[in-house]
XYZ file of C-alpha atoms in Angstrom:
630
model
C -2.695 63.004 -8.720
C -2.066 63.694 -12.397
C -2.197 61.262 -15.269
C 1.142 59.796 -16.306
C 1.210 58.769 -20.018
C 3.920 57.901 -22.556
C 2.999 56.354 -25.929
C 5.165 53.642 -27.454
C 4.861 51.467 -30.495
C 4.203 47.578 -30.445
C 6.830 45.207 -31.568
C 7.616 41.473 -31.364
C 10.130 39.614 -29.184
C 13.364 39.068 -31.050
C 15.299 35.910 -30.916
C 17.871 35.605 -28.101
C 21.525 35.380 -29.120
C 23.144 31.996 -28.926
C 25.305 31.298 -25.650
C 28.924 32.133 -26.027
C 29.948 29.632 -23.351
C 26.887 27.526 -22.728
C 26.833 25.420 -19.596
C 26.021 21.792 -19.507
C 22.481 20.895 -19.212
C 22.762 19.509 -15.790
C 25.142 22.309 -14.505
C 23.170 24.702 -12.245
C 24.946 27.861 -11.166
C 24.656 28.911 -7.579
C 22.246 31.919 -7.710
C 21.920 32.120 -4.025
C 25.368 33.050 -2.989
C 26.694 36.291 -4.357
C 29.515 35.900 -6.814
C 32.365 38.567 -7.360
C 31.706 41.154 -10.148
C 33.345 40.626 -13.491
C 34.904 43.028 -15.756
C 36.418 45.109 -12.918
C 39.771 46.754 -14.113
C 42.827 45.265 -12.362
C 44.412 47.416 -9.695
C 41.204 49.410 -9.317
C 40.546 50.945 -5.874
C 36.832 50.568 -6.448
C 35.111 48.322 -3.862
C 33.028 45.714 -5.513
C 29.260 46.149 -5.432
C 26.748 43.482 -4.654
C 25.120 41.419 -7.438
C 21.414 41.334 -7.490
C 19.341 38.573 -9.206
C 16.345 39.787 -11.240
C 13.784 37.158 -12.271
C 12.138 38.595 -15.317
C 9.206 36.712 -17.035
C 9.637 35.931 -20.763
C 6.066 36.965 -21.486
C 6.953 40.695 -20.717
C 10.136 40.840 -22.960
C 8.018 42.457 -25.689
C 5.825 44.610 -23.516
C 5.545 48.271 -23.720
C 7.529 50.576 -21.308
C 6.179 50.990 -17.963
C 6.734 50.040 -14.305
C 8.055 46.718 -12.846
C 5.636 45.156 -10.458
C 6.950 42.305 -8.170
C 8.401 41.243 -4.942
C 11.736 41.926 -3.468
C 13.447 39.059 -1.518
C 16.061 40.760 0.798
C 17.366 37.468 2.106
C 18.435 36.321 -1.270
C 19.211 39.748 -2.915
C 16.575 38.851 -5.571
C 13.822 40.663 -7.258
C 10.976 38.748 -8.733
C 9.178 40.659 -11.367
C 5.691 39.600 -11.918
C 4.012 42.072 -14.264
C 4.635 45.336 -16.167
C 2.301 48.320 -15.682
C 1.813 50.078 -18.883
C 1.103 53.920 -19.607
C -1.275 55.604 -19.104
C -1.713 55.187 -15.523
C -2.576 56.985 -12.295
C -0.036 56.354 -9.492
C -2.759 56.310 -6.732
C -4.742 53.666 -8.812
C -1.486 51.395 -9.100
C -0.982 51.661 -5.223
C -4.529 50.679 -4.598
C -4.190 47.637 -7.104
C -0.888 46.545 -5.198
C -2.669 47.110 -1.839
C -5.568 44.743 -3.116
C -3.090 42.039 -4.334
C -1.299 42.291 -1.000
C -4.409 41.758 1.043
C -5.470 38.799 -1.217
C -2.214 36.993 -1.635
C -0.287 38.163 1.567
C 2.739 38.853 -0.632
C 4.678 42.131 -0.452
C 4.134 43.257 -3.996
C 5.484 46.626 -4.823
C 6.880 48.664 -7.607
C 10.486 47.474 -8.092
C 11.608 49.983 -10.812
C 10.949 50.805 -14.545
C 10.906 48.983 -17.741
C 11.949 50.652 -20.948
C 11.600 49.152 -24.334
C 12.845 51.304 -27.010
C 11.379 50.172 -30.357
C 11.455 51.891 -33.768
C 11.810 55.502 -32.961
C 14.461 56.729 -30.406
C 13.095 58.676 -27.476
C 15.690 60.720 -25.720
C 13.591 61.864 -22.957
C 12.089 58.465 -22.189
C 14.951 57.418 -19.780
C 14.847 60.609 -17.883
C 10.999 60.377 -17.437
C 11.189 56.876 -16.216
C 14.018 57.814 -13.713
C 11.732 60.417 -12.304
C 9.078 57.763 -11.371
C 11.422 56.665 -8.535
C 10.312 59.641 -6.553
C 6.719 58.489 -6.606
C 7.241 54.829 -6.105
C 10.192 54.684 -3.851
C 11.939 51.402 -3.464
C 15.486 50.331 -2.345
C 17.182 49.325 -4.742
C 15.465 50.781 -7.756
C 15.755 48.605 -10.906
C 16.044 50.009 -14.433
C 15.682 47.405 -17.182
C 16.015 48.578 -20.710
C 15.901 46.900 -24.151
C 17.682 48.710 -26.808
C 16.144 49.521 -30.224
C 17.566 47.098 -32.810
C 19.894 45.510 -30.419
C 19.922 42.064 -28.635
C 21.615 43.513 -25.688
C 19.782 44.565 -22.401
C 20.685 47.231 -20.045
C 20.291 46.430 -16.331
C 20.924 48.790 -13.428
C 20.079 48.730 -9.770
C 20.420 52.194 -8.041
C 20.161 53.144 -4.507
C 18.832 56.415 -3.259
C 20.766 56.348 0.105
C 24.239 57.864 0.198
C 27.042 55.192 0.291
C 28.700 55.132 3.760
C 32.216 54.276 2.084
C 33.320 56.819 -0.665
C 34.916 54.102 -2.861
C 31.618 52.138 -2.913
C 29.623 52.738 -6.020
C 25.869 53.584 -5.883
C 25.024 51.049 -8.485
C 24.690 47.428 -7.986
C 25.383 44.796 -10.696
C 22.225 42.975 -11.964
C 22.014 39.285 -13.057
C 19.036 38.866 -15.214
C 17.205 35.454 -15.090
C 14.393 34.847 -17.532
C 11.612 32.406 -16.432
C 8.427 31.060 -17.984
C 5.814 32.577 -15.594
C 2.930 30.033 -16.659
C 5.137 27.085 -15.812
C 6.415 28.384 -12.703
C 2.769 29.387 -11.602
C 1.448 25.810 -12.292
C 4.471 23.914 -11.134
C 4.958 22.479 -7.516
C 8.469 22.579 -6.329
C 9.495 19.438 -4.403
C 12.191 19.344 -1.664
C 15.653 18.325 -3.278
C 16.745 14.712 -2.888
C 20.082 14.149 -1.051
C 22.834 14.252 -3.744
C 26.314 12.638 -3.148
C 28.040 15.498 -4.915
C 26.379 18.338 -3.146
C 26.742 19.563 0.435
C 23.691 19.592 2.690
C 24.026 23.258 3.379
C 24.266 24.255 -0.142
C 21.314 22.192 -1.199
C 19.187 23.671 1.623
C 20.275 27.332 0.660
C 19.419 26.625 -3.075
C 16.130 25.195 -2.253
C 15.079 28.049 0.039
C 16.067 30.561 -2.680
C 14.022 28.660 -5.471
C 11.105 28.187 -3.047
C 11.015 31.939 -2.623
C 10.620 32.527 -6.289
C 8.176 29.609 -6.839
C 6.158 30.826 -3.815
C 6.017 34.379 -4.971
C 4.602 33.438 -8.383
C 2.043 31.060 -6.965
C 0.705 33.285 -4.352
C 0.353 36.214 -6.687
C -2.442 34.693 -8.576
C -4.765 37.444 -7.765
C -2.573 39.816 -9.865
C -3.001 37.562 -12.942
C -6.801 37.588 -12.965
C -7.073 40.644 -15.396
C -8.491 39.930 -18.843
C -7.823 41.864 -21.996
C -11.592 42.311 -22.382
C -11.610 43.980 -18.715
C -11.335 47.712 -19.220
C -9.759 48.297 -15.746
C -7.968 51.386 -14.561
C -4.517 49.842 -14.736
C -3.316 47.809 -17.744
C -0.844 44.989 -17.136
C 1.361 42.502 -19.036
C 1.718 39.051 -17.523
C 1.232 35.524 -18.736
C -2.507 35.890 -18.959
C -2.568 39.241 -20.664
C -4.261 37.696 -23.829
C -7.166 36.451 -21.671
C -7.890 34.012 -18.904
C -7.250 30.499 -19.819
C -10.567 28.912 -19.274
C -13.450 27.386 -21.241
C -17.248 27.096 -20.957
C -17.088 23.412 -20.119
C -14.692 24.061 -17.330
C -16.604 26.718 -15.787
C -19.926 24.595 -16.048
C -18.027 21.716 -14.481
C -16.941 23.924 -11.599
C -20.350 25.212 -11.096
C -21.967 21.732 -10.936
C -19.240 20.083 -9.035
C -20.578 21.493 -5.763
C -24.095 19.969 -5.790
C -22.888 16.773 -7.252
C -20.354 16.327 -4.582
C -22.874 17.030 -1.788
C -25.318 14.527 -3.228
C -22.632 11.810 -3.382
C -21.414 12.594 -0.001
C -24.934 11.951 1.370
C -25.260 8.680 -0.394
C -21.799 7.605 0.913
C -22.739 8.550 4.391
C -25.928 6.330 4.105
C -23.934 3.454 2.985
C -21.296 4.011 5.753
C -24.049 4.032 8.281
C -25.544 0.947 7.022
C -22.260 -0.866 7.105
C -21.724 0.239 10.687
C -25.030 -1.282 11.860
C -24.742 -3.158 15.105
C -26.113 -6.455 13.371
C -22.908 -6.615 11.345
C -20.794 -6.318 14.367
C -21.767 -9.608 15.872
C -19.083 -12.332 16.175
C -19.572 -14.626 13.284
C -20.316 -11.801 10.699
C -17.476 -9.579 11.890
C -15.094 -12.450 11.920
C -16.010 -13.616 8.414
C -16.034 -10.018 6.953
C -12.707 -9.138 8.361
C -11.189 -12.185 6.654
C -12.683 -11.674 3.195
C -10.687 -9.694 0.614
C -14.014 -8.363 -0.948
C -15.177 -6.722 2.189
C -11.851 -5.119 2.856
C -11.597 -3.797 -0.743
C -15.139 -2.506 -0.681
C -14.254 -0.693 2.756
C -11.113 0.684 1.224
C -12.970 2.053 -1.841
C -15.661 3.485 0.343
C -13.090 5.478 2.205
C -11.460 6.821 -0.909
C -14.901 7.890 -2.316
C -15.722 9.658 0.764
C -12.519 11.626 0.697
C -12.697 12.408 -2.960
C -16.264 13.613 -2.942
C -15.920 15.514 0.326
C -17.112 19.227 0.108
C -14.108 20.493 2.079
C -11.340 21.956 -0.141
C -7.873 20.717 -0.081
C -5.576 22.481 2.179
C -2.497 22.152 0.137
C -1.381 21.065 -3.254
C -0.381 17.631 -1.722
C -3.942 16.753 -0.607
C -5.306 18.060 -3.972
C -2.921 15.724 -5.893
C -3.907 12.876 -3.497
C -7.532 13.510 -4.429
C -6.822 13.508 -8.046
C -4.939 10.322 -7.822
C -7.751 8.653 -6.002
C -10.450 9.823 -8.450
C -8.390 8.622 -11.594
C -7.741 5.277 -9.680
C -11.349 4.806 -9.118
C -12.459 5.768 -12.575
C -9.796 3.450 -14.130
C -10.837 0.709 -11.845
C -14.496 0.987 -12.872
C -13.537 1.203 -16.559
C -11.513 -1.924 -16.403
C -14.357 -3.526 -14.490
C -16.821 -2.664 -17.181
C -14.444 -4.146 -19.752
C -14.198 -7.298 -17.948
C -18.009 -7.449 -17.461
C -18.590 -7.018 -21.212
C -16.098 -9.797 -21.958
C -17.715 -12.203 -19.505
C -21.177 -11.694 -20.909
C -20.202 -11.891 -24.655
C -20.560 -15.436 -26.135
C -21.849 -16.872 -22.801
C -18.348 -17.161 -21.325
C -19.961 -17.475 -17.824
C -21.695 -20.589 -18.787
C -18.668 -22.107 -20.276
C -16.709 -21.445 -16.897
C -19.502 -22.947 -14.952
C -19.422 -26.094 -17.113
C -15.706 -26.427 -16.808
C -15.492 -25.839 -13.078
C -16.936 -29.190 -11.866
C -14.684 -31.259 -14.134
C -11.637 -29.277 -12.969
C -12.609 -29.694 -9.299
C -13.016 -33.548 -9.843
C -9.542 -33.693 -11.511
C -7.921 -31.817 -8.628
C -9.550 -34.216 -6.085
C -8.394 -37.337 -8.102
C -4.808 -36.006 -8.229
C -4.942 -35.552 -4.450
C -6.119 -39.067 -3.887
C -3.292 -40.411 -6.137
C -0.903 -38.348 -4.092
C -2.195 -39.696 -0.662
C -2.002 -43.202 -1.944
C 1.549 -42.721 -2.994
C 2.416 -41.323 0.403
C 0.737 -44.348 2.179
C 3.032 -46.550 0.392
C 6.778 -46.094 0.256
C 7.273 -42.636 -1.239
C 10.692 -42.317 -3.045
C 11.824 -45.346 -1.182
C 11.540 -44.029 2.295
C 10.708 -46.190 5.187
C 7.730 -44.704 6.962
C 5.761 -45.669 10.070
C 3.295 -47.958 8.709
C 0.652 -47.276 11.420
C 0.854 -43.452 11.460
C 0.934 -43.453 7.605
C -2.242 -45.356 7.294
C -4.062 -43.255 9.842
C -3.036 -40.053 8.169
C -3.568 -41.210 4.793
C -7.219 -42.395 5.521
C -7.971 -39.278 7.453
C -7.174 -37.115 4.548
C -8.785 -39.372 2.024
C -12.044 -39.040 4.027
C -11.747 -35.209 3.790
C -11.354 -35.415 0.046
C -14.491 -37.556 -0.125
C -16.414 -34.901 1.734
C -15.123 -32.197 -0.431
C -16.185 -33.925 -3.673
C -19.607 -34.278 -2.158
C -19.803 -30.636 -1.298
C -18.672 -29.695 -4.825
C -21.381 -31.778 -6.423
C -23.976 -30.487 -4.011
C -23.236 -26.850 -5.073
C -22.912 -27.609 -8.908
C -26.560 -26.541 -9.788
C -25.870 -23.021 -8.266
C -22.435 -22.387 -9.678
C -23.526 -20.752 -12.778
C -25.773 -18.427 -10.933
C -22.902 -17.584 -8.489
C -20.601 -16.778 -11.304
C -23.094 -14.659 -12.974
C -23.503 -12.487 -9.869
C -19.680 -12.328 -9.429
C -19.414 -11.095 -13.053
C -21.973 -8.610 -12.451
C -19.958 -7.268 -9.393
C -17.231 -6.211 -11.900
C -19.186 -2.966 -12.583
C -17.860 -1.960 -9.094
C -14.406 -2.115 -10.317
C -11.826 -4.603 -11.461
C -10.277 -4.742 -7.934
C -13.584 -5.850 -6.479
C -13.869 -8.631 -9.145
C -10.291 -9.735 -8.392
C -10.933 -9.764 -4.603
C -13.952 -12.046 -5.215
C -11.936 -14.309 -7.300
C -9.326 -14.572 -4.526
C -12.131 -15.484 -2.108
C -13.414 -18.010 -4.387
C -9.953 -19.596 -4.747
C -9.642 -19.603 -1.009
C -13.132 -21.359 -0.829
C -12.314 -23.924 -3.539
C -8.955 -24.932 -1.902
C -10.301 -24.943 1.611
C -9.581 -28.708 1.815
C -5.943 -28.023 0.928
C -5.905 -25.425 3.640
C -7.316 -27.964 6.073
C -4.692 -30.493 5.206
C -1.969 -27.967 5.677
C -3.332 -26.952 9.164
C -3.574 -30.607 10.294
C -0.066 -31.297 9.150
C 1.392 -28.047 10.604
C -0.085 -28.710 13.909
C 1.187 -32.219 14.017
C 4.641 -31.242 13.043
C 4.737 -28.223 15.227
C 3.727 -30.265 18.336
C 6.594 -32.799 17.632
C 9.105 -30.150 17.006
C 8.341 -28.283 20.325
C 8.081 -31.676 22.189
C 11.641 -32.620 20.851
C 13.053 -29.267 21.762
C 11.625 -29.434 25.277
C 12.847 -33.126 25.810
C 16.303 -32.075 24.511
C 16.569 -29.590 27.333
C 15.471 -32.179 29.721
C 18.578 -34.245 28.819
C 20.793 -31.232 29.314
C 19.298 -30.431 32.822
C 17.470 -27.372 31.529
C 13.946 -26.197 31.496
C 11.956 -23.239 29.906
C 10.981 -20.612 32.546
C 7.477 -19.353 31.388
C 7.441 -16.326 33.777
C 10.926 -15.092 32.869
C 10.966 -16.067 29.359
C 14.283 -17.848 29.578
C 16.028 -21.064 29.925
C 17.124 -21.995 33.501
C 18.743 -24.929 35.055
C 16.693 -27.798 36.635
C 17.487 -31.112 38.385
C 15.358 -34.221 37.165
C 15.079 -37.539 39.004
C 15.684 -40.909 37.317
C 11.940 -41.523 36.544
C 11.648 -38.261 34.727
C 14.808 -39.000 32.678
C 13.461 -42.369 31.722
C 10.077 -41.282 30.606
C 11.836 -38.383 28.769
C 13.941 -40.629 26.869
C 11.061 -42.962 25.881
C 9.067 -39.953 24.562
C 12.049 -38.582 22.899
C 12.677 -41.951 21.027
C 9.097 -42.165 19.903
C 8.865 -38.646 18.715
C 12.142 -39.042 16.689
C 11.072 -42.198 14.883
C 7.517 -40.632 14.110
C 9.015 -37.259 12.891
C 9.874 -38.392 9.281
C 6.169 -39.594 8.508
C 4.748 -36.338 9.949
C 7.298 -34.222 8.320
C 6.778 -35.693 4.816
C 2.990 -35.019 5.142
C 3.696 -31.586 6.342
C 6.136 -30.937 3.478
C 3.766 -32.171 0.749
C 0.675 -30.176 2.114
C 2.845 -27.066 2.608
C 3.968 -26.998 -1.035
C 0.350 -27.114 -1.999
C -0.621 -24.339 0.422
C 2.289 -22.259 -0.890
C 1.095 -22.691 -4.469
C -2.472 -21.481 -3.536
C -0.864 -18.592 -1.574
C 1.416 -17.587 -4.532
C -1.643 -17.461 -6.872
C -3.565 -15.257 -4.255
C -0.569 -13.133 -3.743
C -0.335 -12.339 -7.435
C -3.930 -11.400 -7.340
C -3.483 -9.288 -4.303
C -0.489 -7.534 -5.857
C -2.418 -6.509 -8.822
C -5.154 -5.139 -6.606
C -2.637 -3.098 -4.614
C -1.117 -1.999 -7.862
C -4.346 -0.598 -9.035
C -5.242 0.870 -5.638
C -1.826 2.653 -4.838
C -0.477 3.663 -8.173
C -0.516 7.555 -8.511
C -1.948 7.380 -12.125
C -2.706 11.169 -12.241
C 0.790 12.173 -11.115
C 2.283 9.810 -13.714
C 0.044 11.419 -16.415
C 1.179 14.888 -15.318
C 4.775 13.769 -15.432
C 4.279 12.333 -18.874
C 2.179 15.249 -20.501
C 3.223 18.354 -18.421
C 6.421 17.525 -16.782
C 6.880 21.152 -15.493
C 4.079 20.532 -13.138
C 6.109 18.321 -10.864
C 9.404 20.255 -10.412
C 12.509 18.639 -8.784
C 14.661 21.675 -9.293
C 15.834 24.080 -12.069
C 18.710 24.445 -14.391
C 20.045 27.604 -15.962
C 21.129 28.094 -19.516
C 23.406 31.042 -20.534
C 21.874 33.393 -23.058
C 24.436 36.262 -23.098
C 27.811 36.616 -21.236
C 30.029 39.254 -22.650
C 32.134 41.929 -21.132
C 30.331 45.150 -20.519
C 26.722 43.597 -20.772
C 24.876 41.930 -17.928
C 24.736 38.213 -17.539
C 21.592 36.597 -19.102
C 20.416 33.327 -17.947
C 17.329 31.315 -18.874
C 15.727 29.257 -15.895
C 14.328 25.888 -16.931
C 12.542 23.401 -14.756
C 13.775 19.999 -14.106
C 10.885 17.555 -13.697
C 10.835 14.731 -11.042
C 11.916 11.344 -12.137
C 9.174 8.574 -12.477
C 10.394 6.621 -9.647
C 10.384 9.611 -7.372
C 6.827 10.527 -8.643
C 5.690 7.010 -7.653
C 7.516 7.198 -4.174
C 6.130 10.627 -3.355
C 2.425 10.208 -4.484
C 1.912 6.562 -3.942
C -1.498 6.112 -2.444
C -1.973 3.778 0.602
C -3.023 0.311 -0.183
C -5.641 -1.938 1.436
C -3.336 -3.385 4.060
C -5.221 -6.401 4.966
C -2.803 -8.883 3.596
C 0.231 -10.200 5.658
C 3.767 -9.009 4.580
C 6.502 -11.259 5.732
C 10.216 -11.135 5.102
C 12.055 -14.099 3.824
C 13.640 -14.856 7.088
C 10.428 -14.811 9.114
C 8.865 -16.861 6.425
C 11.465 -19.581 6.521
C 11.416 -19.651 10.349
C 7.754 -20.195 10.463
C 8.024 -22.889 7.847
C 10.812 -24.761 9.681
C 9.000 -24.710 13.069
C 5.553 -25.447 11.621
C 3.851 -22.204 12.474
C 0.724 -21.416 10.526
C 0.923 -18.898 7.609
C -2.363 -17.217 7.498
C -3.806 -15.493 4.403
C -4.659 -12.376 6.493
C -3.044 -10.096 8.890
C -3.013 -11.128 12.459
C -3.796 -8.347 15.069
C -0.618 -9.004 16.996
C 1.686 -9.725 14.211
C 4.808 -7.480 13.711
C 5.408 -6.642 10.074
C 9.027 -7.000 8.884
């Protein structure tokens, strides 16, 4: 096979002409369906030819003349140009290169046509010479793109070697030239389109399929872009990396060292996981306590994330890779915020100040609770209470407060040491420190939780007792087996006893309900504070920080679609469009790449929460095994 050589001079890319009739920024012409040809003479008997879409990279607009290498998509009647092969070249070497690229990328890369860039000196025989290459690299259709010397217009042709079946049909097809940024399309990830109210489902699906073919072709043809300008290969190409591969020594060293580091961290994490899965920690008291502490759940969640991030297995798709990157950035930010908190706590002996202020605050809270109970034991807000039950409940709760004050003063010598170790745990991350703070609040308000449980149980017992006795008056009863209310006949003694019990419960209900209401409000205050802490922890755990950073710095990496801007649209010249990437919105980025949270806290709707409060059902600070999440 002989050497094919044509010399051309080098020149820069000229500015594109302003649009004659530019489309709005959000207007996206349909490049999937084939529009009717423009410029046809009225009354002509010529049958309109098919319009082909040629996606041409902007980096090749100033390249020397040569061959167009890319992929032909017959379903969309589109040609995706990937690179330009320059003279001189040997045809057999070009075919070998394309075969290697096809084997590595599984993409049908072929020679689509010729590219002619007439620069300073006119060359009459150049066009005929390029047309003759169609006999060596046969492709149907054969594209002929030409940029004239000293002109801003482009010449685009698509010829077919086969003889037309209809005599009135032309052998040339019209070409719509679409310019695209090859680097941005290669690095971007096209997301499925959202359902828009002004677009039909079929049109959105067809457009998505057509754009996905273009993005997939460029992304999978990365093996074609590995050539370097310092690499004296047999075939010289022009593409987005023609000036050299984008890389640095630091990046290459990081890639080289990532494997051993990940392997070492994986071994350490496996040892920690094996130690936490020891049988001793699965005994009943330890397993129950550890399942209820927010700190243990957060540490387990971080351990799972670190195991996934430092796994030696490569990500199977870009979604998994993005998930790993989001987890890594979340962990790094969490640790950085924890170190900032640790430095703030150890500066100016703030831990000692907190320990000195904790005991007076606990005594003040206990004193306020004693005043509240003494107010309830009298005539609160002028209400007439049951004197005997009021005194019993008040003294019962006052005794609990006395025990709690003694417990706090017993632990006072160790509080500063405990707070010092809690502050030191901030090096594991801000979320771990916040989880420990939530557990400390739960321990310090344990007496309020006990008051709430006692009041809720008494109130729930009376509510269910009144409902059962109310069914007795109506001649009904609750069928436990069938889980329904059935009719039942009662004798006179049962009705008499039921009346007495109903009267007693009705007159005792206001006293019990008042105590339940007061301690429920205190419990809801504590739950609200813990809920805000858990919300902040879930925000740090689930927020996709890496994806949001990409959306802010490189919005083309997260593509929601494309828009087209008209560059040239005049009679007698092909339609020139510029394809631009529409980035994802911030809300959709968060919705798409949101990380799973810890998931150990209950999530109730307002309806279920009000129902539980009305019937006196307990609101646990942790998720129950049989609860249904609303």
